[in-house]
Coordinates of C-alpha atoms in Angstrom, one line a residue:
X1 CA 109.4 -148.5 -94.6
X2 CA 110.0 -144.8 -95.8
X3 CA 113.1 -143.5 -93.8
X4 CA 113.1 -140.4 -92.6
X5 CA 116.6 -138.0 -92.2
X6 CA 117.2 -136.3 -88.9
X7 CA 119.5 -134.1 -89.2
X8 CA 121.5 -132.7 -86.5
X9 CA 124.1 -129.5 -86.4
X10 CA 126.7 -129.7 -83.3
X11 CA 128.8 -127.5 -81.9
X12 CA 130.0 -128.1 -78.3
X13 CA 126.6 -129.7 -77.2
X14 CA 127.8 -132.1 -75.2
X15 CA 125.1 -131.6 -72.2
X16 CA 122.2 -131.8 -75.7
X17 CA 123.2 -134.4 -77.2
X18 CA 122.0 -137.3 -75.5
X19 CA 118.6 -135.6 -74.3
X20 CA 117.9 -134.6 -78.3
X21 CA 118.3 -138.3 -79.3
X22 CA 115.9 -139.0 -76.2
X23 CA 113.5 -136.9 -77.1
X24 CA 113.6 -137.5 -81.1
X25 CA 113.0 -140.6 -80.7
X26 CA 110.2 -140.7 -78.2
X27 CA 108.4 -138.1 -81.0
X28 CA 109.4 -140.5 -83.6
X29 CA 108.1 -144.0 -81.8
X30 CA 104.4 -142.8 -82.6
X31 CA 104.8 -143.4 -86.3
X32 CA 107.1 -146.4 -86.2
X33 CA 104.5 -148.5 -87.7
X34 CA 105.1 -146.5 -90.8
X35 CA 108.7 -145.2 -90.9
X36 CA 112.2 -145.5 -90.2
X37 CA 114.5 -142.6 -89.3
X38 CA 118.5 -142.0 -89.0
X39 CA 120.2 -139.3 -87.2
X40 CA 122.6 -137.8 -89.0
X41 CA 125.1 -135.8 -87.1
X42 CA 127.4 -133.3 -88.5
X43 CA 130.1 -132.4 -85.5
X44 CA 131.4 -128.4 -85.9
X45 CA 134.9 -129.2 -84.8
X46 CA 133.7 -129.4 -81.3
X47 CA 136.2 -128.3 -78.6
X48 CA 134.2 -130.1 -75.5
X49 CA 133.5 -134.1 -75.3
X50 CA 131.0 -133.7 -78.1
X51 CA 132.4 -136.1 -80.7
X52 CA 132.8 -138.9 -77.9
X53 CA 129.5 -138.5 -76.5
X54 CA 128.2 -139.3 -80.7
X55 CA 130.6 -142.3 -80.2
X56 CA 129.2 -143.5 -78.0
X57 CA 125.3 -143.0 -79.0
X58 CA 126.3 -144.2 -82.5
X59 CA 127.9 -147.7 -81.1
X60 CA 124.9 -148.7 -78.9
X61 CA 122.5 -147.3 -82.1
X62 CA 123.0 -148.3 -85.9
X63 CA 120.9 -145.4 -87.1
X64 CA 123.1 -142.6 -86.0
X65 CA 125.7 -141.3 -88.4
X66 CA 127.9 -139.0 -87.0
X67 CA 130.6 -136.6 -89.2
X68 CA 133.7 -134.4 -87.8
X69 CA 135.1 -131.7 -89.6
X70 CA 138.5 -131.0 -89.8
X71 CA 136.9 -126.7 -88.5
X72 CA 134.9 -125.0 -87.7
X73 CA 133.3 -124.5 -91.2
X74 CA 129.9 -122.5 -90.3
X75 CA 126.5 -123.0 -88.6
X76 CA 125.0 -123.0 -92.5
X77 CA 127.6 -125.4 -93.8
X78 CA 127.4 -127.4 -91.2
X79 CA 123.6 -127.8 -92.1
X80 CA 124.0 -128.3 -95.6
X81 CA 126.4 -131.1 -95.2
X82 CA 123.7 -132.7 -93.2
X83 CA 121.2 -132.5 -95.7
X84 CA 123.4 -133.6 -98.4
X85 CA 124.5 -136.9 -96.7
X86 CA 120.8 -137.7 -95.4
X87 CA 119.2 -140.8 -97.5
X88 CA 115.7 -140.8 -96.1
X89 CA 112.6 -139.5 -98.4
X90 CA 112.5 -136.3 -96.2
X91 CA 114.7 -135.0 -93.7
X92 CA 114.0 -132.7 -90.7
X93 CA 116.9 -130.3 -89.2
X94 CA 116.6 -129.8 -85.6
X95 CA 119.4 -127.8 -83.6
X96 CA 121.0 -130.0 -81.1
X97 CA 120.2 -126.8 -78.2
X98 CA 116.1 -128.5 -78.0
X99 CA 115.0 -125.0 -78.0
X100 CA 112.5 -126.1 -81.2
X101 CA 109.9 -128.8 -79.7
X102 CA 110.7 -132.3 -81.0
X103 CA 107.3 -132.7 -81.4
X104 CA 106.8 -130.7 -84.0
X105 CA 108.5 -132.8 -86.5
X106 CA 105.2 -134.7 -86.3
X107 CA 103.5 -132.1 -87.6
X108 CA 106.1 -132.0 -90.7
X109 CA 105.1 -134.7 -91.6
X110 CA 101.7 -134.9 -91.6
X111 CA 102.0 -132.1 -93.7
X112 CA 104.5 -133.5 -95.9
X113 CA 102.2 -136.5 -96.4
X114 CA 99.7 -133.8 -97.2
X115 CA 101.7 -133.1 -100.3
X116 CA 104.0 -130.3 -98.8
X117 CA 107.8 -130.6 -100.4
X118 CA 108.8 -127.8 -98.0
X119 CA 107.2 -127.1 -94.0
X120 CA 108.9 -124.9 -91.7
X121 CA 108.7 -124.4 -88.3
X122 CA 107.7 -120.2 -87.9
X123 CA 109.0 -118.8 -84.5
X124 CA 105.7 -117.3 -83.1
X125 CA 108.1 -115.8 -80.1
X126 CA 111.8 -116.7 -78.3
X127 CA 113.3 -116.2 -75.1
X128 CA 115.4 -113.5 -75.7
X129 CA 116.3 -109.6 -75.0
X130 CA 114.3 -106.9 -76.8
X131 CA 116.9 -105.7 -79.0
X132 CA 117.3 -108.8 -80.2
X133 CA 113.6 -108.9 -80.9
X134 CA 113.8 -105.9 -82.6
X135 CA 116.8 -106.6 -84.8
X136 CA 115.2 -109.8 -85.9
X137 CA 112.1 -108.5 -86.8
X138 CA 113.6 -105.5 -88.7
X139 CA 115.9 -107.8 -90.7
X140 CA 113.4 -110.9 -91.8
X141 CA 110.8 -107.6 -92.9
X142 CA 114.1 -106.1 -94.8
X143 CA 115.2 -109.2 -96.7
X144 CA 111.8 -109.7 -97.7
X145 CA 111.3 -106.5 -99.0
X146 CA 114.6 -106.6 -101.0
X147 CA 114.7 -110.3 -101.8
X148 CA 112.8 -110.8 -105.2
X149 CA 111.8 -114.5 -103.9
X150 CA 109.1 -115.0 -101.7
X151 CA 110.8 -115.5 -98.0
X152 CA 108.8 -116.3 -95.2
X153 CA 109.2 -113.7 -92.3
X154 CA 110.5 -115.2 -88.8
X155 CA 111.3 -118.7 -90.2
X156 CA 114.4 -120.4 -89.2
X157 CA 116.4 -123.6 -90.0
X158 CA 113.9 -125.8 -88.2
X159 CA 112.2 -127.3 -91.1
X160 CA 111.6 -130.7 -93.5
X161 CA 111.9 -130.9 -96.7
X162 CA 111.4 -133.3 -99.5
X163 CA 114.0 -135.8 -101.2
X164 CA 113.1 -133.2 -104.6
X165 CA 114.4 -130.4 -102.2
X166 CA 117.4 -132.6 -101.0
X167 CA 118.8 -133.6 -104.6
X168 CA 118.4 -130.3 -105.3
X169 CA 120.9 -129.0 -102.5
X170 CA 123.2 -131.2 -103.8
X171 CA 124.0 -128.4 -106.8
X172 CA 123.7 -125.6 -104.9
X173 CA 127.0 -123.9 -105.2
X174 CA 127.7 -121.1 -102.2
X175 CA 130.5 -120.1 -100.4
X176 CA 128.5 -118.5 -97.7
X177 CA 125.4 -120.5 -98.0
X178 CA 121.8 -119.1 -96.9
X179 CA 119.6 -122.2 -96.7
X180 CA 116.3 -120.9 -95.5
X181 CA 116.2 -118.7 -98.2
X182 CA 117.6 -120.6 -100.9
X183 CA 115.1 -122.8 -99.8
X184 CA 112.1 -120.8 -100.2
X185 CA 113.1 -119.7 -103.1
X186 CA 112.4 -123.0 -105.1
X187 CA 109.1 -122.7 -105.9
X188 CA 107.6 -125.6 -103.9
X189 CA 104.8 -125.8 -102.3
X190 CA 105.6 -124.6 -98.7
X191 CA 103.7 -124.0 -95.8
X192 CA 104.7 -122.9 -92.0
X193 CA 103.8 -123.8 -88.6
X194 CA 104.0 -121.9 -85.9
X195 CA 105.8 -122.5 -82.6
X196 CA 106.8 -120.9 -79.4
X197 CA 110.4 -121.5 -79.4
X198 CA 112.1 -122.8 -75.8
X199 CA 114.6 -121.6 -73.5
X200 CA 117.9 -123.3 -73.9
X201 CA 118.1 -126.4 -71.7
X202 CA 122.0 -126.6 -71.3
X203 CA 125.4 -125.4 -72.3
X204 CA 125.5 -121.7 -74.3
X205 CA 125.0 -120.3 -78.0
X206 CA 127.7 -120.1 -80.1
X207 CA 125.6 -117.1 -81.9
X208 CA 126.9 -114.1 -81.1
X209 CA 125.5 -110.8 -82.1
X210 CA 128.5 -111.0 -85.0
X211 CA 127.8 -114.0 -86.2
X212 CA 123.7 -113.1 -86.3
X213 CA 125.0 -109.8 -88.4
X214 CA 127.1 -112.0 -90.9
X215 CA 124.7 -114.5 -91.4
X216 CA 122.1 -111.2 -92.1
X217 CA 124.7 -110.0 -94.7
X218 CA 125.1 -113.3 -96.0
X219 CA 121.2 -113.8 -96.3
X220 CA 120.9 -110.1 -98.2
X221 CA 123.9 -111.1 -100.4
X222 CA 122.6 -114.4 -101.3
X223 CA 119.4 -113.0 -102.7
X224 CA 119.3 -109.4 -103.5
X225 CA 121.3 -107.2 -105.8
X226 CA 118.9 -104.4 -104.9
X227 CA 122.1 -103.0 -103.0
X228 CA 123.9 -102.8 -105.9
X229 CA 121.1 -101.1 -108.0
X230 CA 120.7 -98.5 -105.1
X231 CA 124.7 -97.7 -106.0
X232 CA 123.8 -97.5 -109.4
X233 CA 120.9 -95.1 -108.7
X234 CA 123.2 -93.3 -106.0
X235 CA 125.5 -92.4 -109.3
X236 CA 123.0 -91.7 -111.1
X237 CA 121.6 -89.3 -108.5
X238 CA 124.8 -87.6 -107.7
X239 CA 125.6 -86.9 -111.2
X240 CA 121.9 -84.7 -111.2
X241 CA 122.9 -83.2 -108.3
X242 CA 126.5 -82.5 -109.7
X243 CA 125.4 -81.3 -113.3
X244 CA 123.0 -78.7 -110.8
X245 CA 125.6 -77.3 -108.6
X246 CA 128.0 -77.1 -111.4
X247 CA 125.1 -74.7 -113.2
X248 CA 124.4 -73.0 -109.7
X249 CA 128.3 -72.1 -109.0
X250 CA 128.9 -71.1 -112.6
X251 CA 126.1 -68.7 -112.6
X252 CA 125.7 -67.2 -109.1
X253 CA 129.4 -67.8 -107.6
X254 CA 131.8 -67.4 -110.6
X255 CA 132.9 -64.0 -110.5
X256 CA 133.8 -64.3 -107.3
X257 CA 135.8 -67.3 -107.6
X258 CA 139.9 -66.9 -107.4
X259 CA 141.3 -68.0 -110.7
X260 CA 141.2 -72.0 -111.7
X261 CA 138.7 -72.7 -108.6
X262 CA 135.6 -73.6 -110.7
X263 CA 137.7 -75.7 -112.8
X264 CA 138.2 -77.6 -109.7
X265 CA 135.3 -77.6 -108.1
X266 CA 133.7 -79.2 -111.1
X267 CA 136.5 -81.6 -111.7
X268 CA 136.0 -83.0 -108.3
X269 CA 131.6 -82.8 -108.4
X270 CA 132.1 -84.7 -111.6
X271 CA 134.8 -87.3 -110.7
X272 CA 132.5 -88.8 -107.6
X273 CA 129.8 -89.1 -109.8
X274 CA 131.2 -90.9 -112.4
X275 CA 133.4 -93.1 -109.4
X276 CA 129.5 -93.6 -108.1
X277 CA 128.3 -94.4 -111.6
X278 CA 131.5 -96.7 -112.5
X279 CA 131.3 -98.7 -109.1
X280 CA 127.4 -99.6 -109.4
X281 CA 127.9 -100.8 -113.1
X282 CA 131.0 -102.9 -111.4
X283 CA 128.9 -104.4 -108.8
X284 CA 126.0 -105.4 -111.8
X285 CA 128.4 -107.3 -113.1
X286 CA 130.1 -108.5 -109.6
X287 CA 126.7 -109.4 -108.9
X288 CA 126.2 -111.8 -111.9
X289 CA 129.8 -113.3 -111.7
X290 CA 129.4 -114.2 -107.9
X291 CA 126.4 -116.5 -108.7
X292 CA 128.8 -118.5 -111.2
X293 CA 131.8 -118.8 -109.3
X294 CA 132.5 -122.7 -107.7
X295 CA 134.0 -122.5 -104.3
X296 CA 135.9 -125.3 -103.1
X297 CA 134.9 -128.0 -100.9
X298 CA 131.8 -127.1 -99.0
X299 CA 133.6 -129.0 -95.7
X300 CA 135.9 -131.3 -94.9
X301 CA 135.2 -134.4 -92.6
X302 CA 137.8 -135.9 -90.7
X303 CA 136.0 -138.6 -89.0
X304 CA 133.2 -140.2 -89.3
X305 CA 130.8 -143.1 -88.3
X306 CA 128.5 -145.1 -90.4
X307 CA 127.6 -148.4 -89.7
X308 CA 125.5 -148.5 -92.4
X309 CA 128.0 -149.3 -95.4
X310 CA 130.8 -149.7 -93.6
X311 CA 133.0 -149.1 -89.8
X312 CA 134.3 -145.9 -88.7
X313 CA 136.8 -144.5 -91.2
X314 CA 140.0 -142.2 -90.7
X315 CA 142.1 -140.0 -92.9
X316 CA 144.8 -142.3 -93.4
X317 CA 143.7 -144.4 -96.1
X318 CA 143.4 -140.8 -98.2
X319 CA 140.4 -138.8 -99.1
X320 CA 137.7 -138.4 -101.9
X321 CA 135.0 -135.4 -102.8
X322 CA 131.2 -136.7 -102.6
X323 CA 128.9 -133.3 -103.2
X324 CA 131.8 -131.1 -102.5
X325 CA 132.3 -132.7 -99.1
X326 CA 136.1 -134.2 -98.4
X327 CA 135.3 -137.7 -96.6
X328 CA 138.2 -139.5 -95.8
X329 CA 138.2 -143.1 -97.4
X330 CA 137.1 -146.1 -95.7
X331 CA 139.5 -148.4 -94.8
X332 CA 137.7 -151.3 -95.5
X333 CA 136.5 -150.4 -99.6
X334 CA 138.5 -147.7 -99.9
X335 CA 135.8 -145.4 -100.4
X336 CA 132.6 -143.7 -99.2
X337 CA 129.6 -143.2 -101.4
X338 CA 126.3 -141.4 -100.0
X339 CA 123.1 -142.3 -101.5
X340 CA 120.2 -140.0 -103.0
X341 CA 117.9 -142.3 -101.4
X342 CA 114.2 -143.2 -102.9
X343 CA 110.9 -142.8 -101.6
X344 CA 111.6 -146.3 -99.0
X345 CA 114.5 -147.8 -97.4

């Protein structure tokens, strides 16, 4: 049958965990005639019971594959990783917090059968406080407006995509990743779904309003230079603006000027412009280098469980790089290999 990735971000869930799997697989039973499904689980670096609680659900359930990192690497890498170890046909990201209905996943699929390489779940509202609201509505409107790719306003990481999509991740190359745009910005055919998105059932969010604001910059990074070209056009519109006040002093001002003062003034009018001017053409070419440069590995893992190929494996028996992700080899083969999966399983 076609397997289908679940694919699970955690970071001190300990309380979600056990309900997500629940629920998942109560959604999932209705089209058990037709597919098969693994959960894989990428662990944050949890400080809680976390890891132990995936211990456990992984040794009573084959299907679940959990990984540890050595960090805290990031909500996005954390995701990433997740995609790039899933070997189903399609894989669905759901955050471990159940505040996105498990039910929808249903309708990714449907839709995905419907020839759909991308759907996404779109966030219709949210229990949260207004100026959060507001600051998320600004800043989806913003990075569409700047982006030149076609980004869907109020779209998360709750999404499927297809196995095209997945090989595809696996050569993506960011040090601060931004996946639902990267996404988007594929070309695929896409479509949304709305949702009303839940209250949190347990535990708390480990976004914080910094971590929202870095993940913004990282999104308007990741896929605008229009930044950049409003520095350039800054120069460019300081230098006007200098070459006219330089005129204005020299005609209106300069006899009463102490000796050596105009020489100054201009001196100074035409040094920020040309700093302005300089420091745009820098970040062109900043711009253009950044989307070249290869970080290192995307995460580490320093445990992990998959009784698929093999037992649980530790760092002792060394390490190896599979899609820039560290995994420690097993200590059985020596070595852990991922596949890109086909269309069944």
């Amino acid at each position: 049958m076609t397997l289908l990735s679940i694919v699970v971000p955690v970071y001190n869930e300990e309380a979600n965990i056990e309900p997500l799997y629940e629920a998942v697989n109560g959604v999932l039973q209705k089209i058990k005639d037709r597919y098969d499904w693994e959960f894989v689980f990428t662990d944050n670096c949890s400080t809680d019971s976390s890891f132990e609680r995936l211990e456990q659900l992984a040794a009573r359930d084959p299907r679940v594959r959990v990984y540890r990192f050595s960090r805290n690497f990031g909500f996005q890498r954390s995701i990433l990783t997740g995609y790039r170890l899933a070997r189903g046909a399609a894989a669905a990201q759901i955050d471990c917090d159940l505040q996105d209905p498990p039910a929808l996943i249903l309708d990714f699929v449907r839709l995905w059968e419907a020839g759909y390489k991308i759907v996404f779940g779109v966030r219709r509202s949210r229990p949260e406080t207004l100026h959060l609201r507001v600051m998320r509505h600004v800043f989806y409107r913003l990075i569409a407006w700047l982006s030149t790719d076609n980004l869907p306003p109020d779209a998360g990481d709750f999404r499927l995509i297809d196995r095209c999509v997945l090989d595809l991740l696996h050569d993506y190359h960011n040090e601060a990743p931004y996946l639902r745009g990267y996404i988007a910005s594929l070309g695929y055919r896409q479509i949304g779904v709305s949702y009303d998105r839940a209250e949190r059932r347990a535990g708390k969010s480990a976004f914080r309003l910094g971590s929202l604001i870095n993940l913004a910059l990282d999104g308007i990074v990741s896929h605008s230079i229009m930044p950049l070209r409003l520095a350039s056009f800054a120069g460019l519109a300081l230098s006007a603006l200098a070459l006219l006040a330089m005129i204005a002093y020299l005609v209106r001002y300069q006899a009463s000027w102490p000796p050596g003062f105009a020489t100054l003034v201009m001196l100074m009018l035409i040094s920020l412009a040309m700093n302005a001017i300089f420091l745009g053409i820098i970040g062109e070419y900043l711009a253009r280098v950044y989307r070249q440069v290869k970080p290192g590995p995307l995460t580490i893992v320093d445990r992990y469980i998959d009784r698929g190929p093999g037992e649980r494996a530790t760092a002792a028996g060394g390490s190896r790089m599979v899609a820039g992700i560290v995994l420690p080899k097993k200590e059985s083969t020596g070595e852990f290999a991922p596949n890109r999966a086909s269309d069944s399983d």
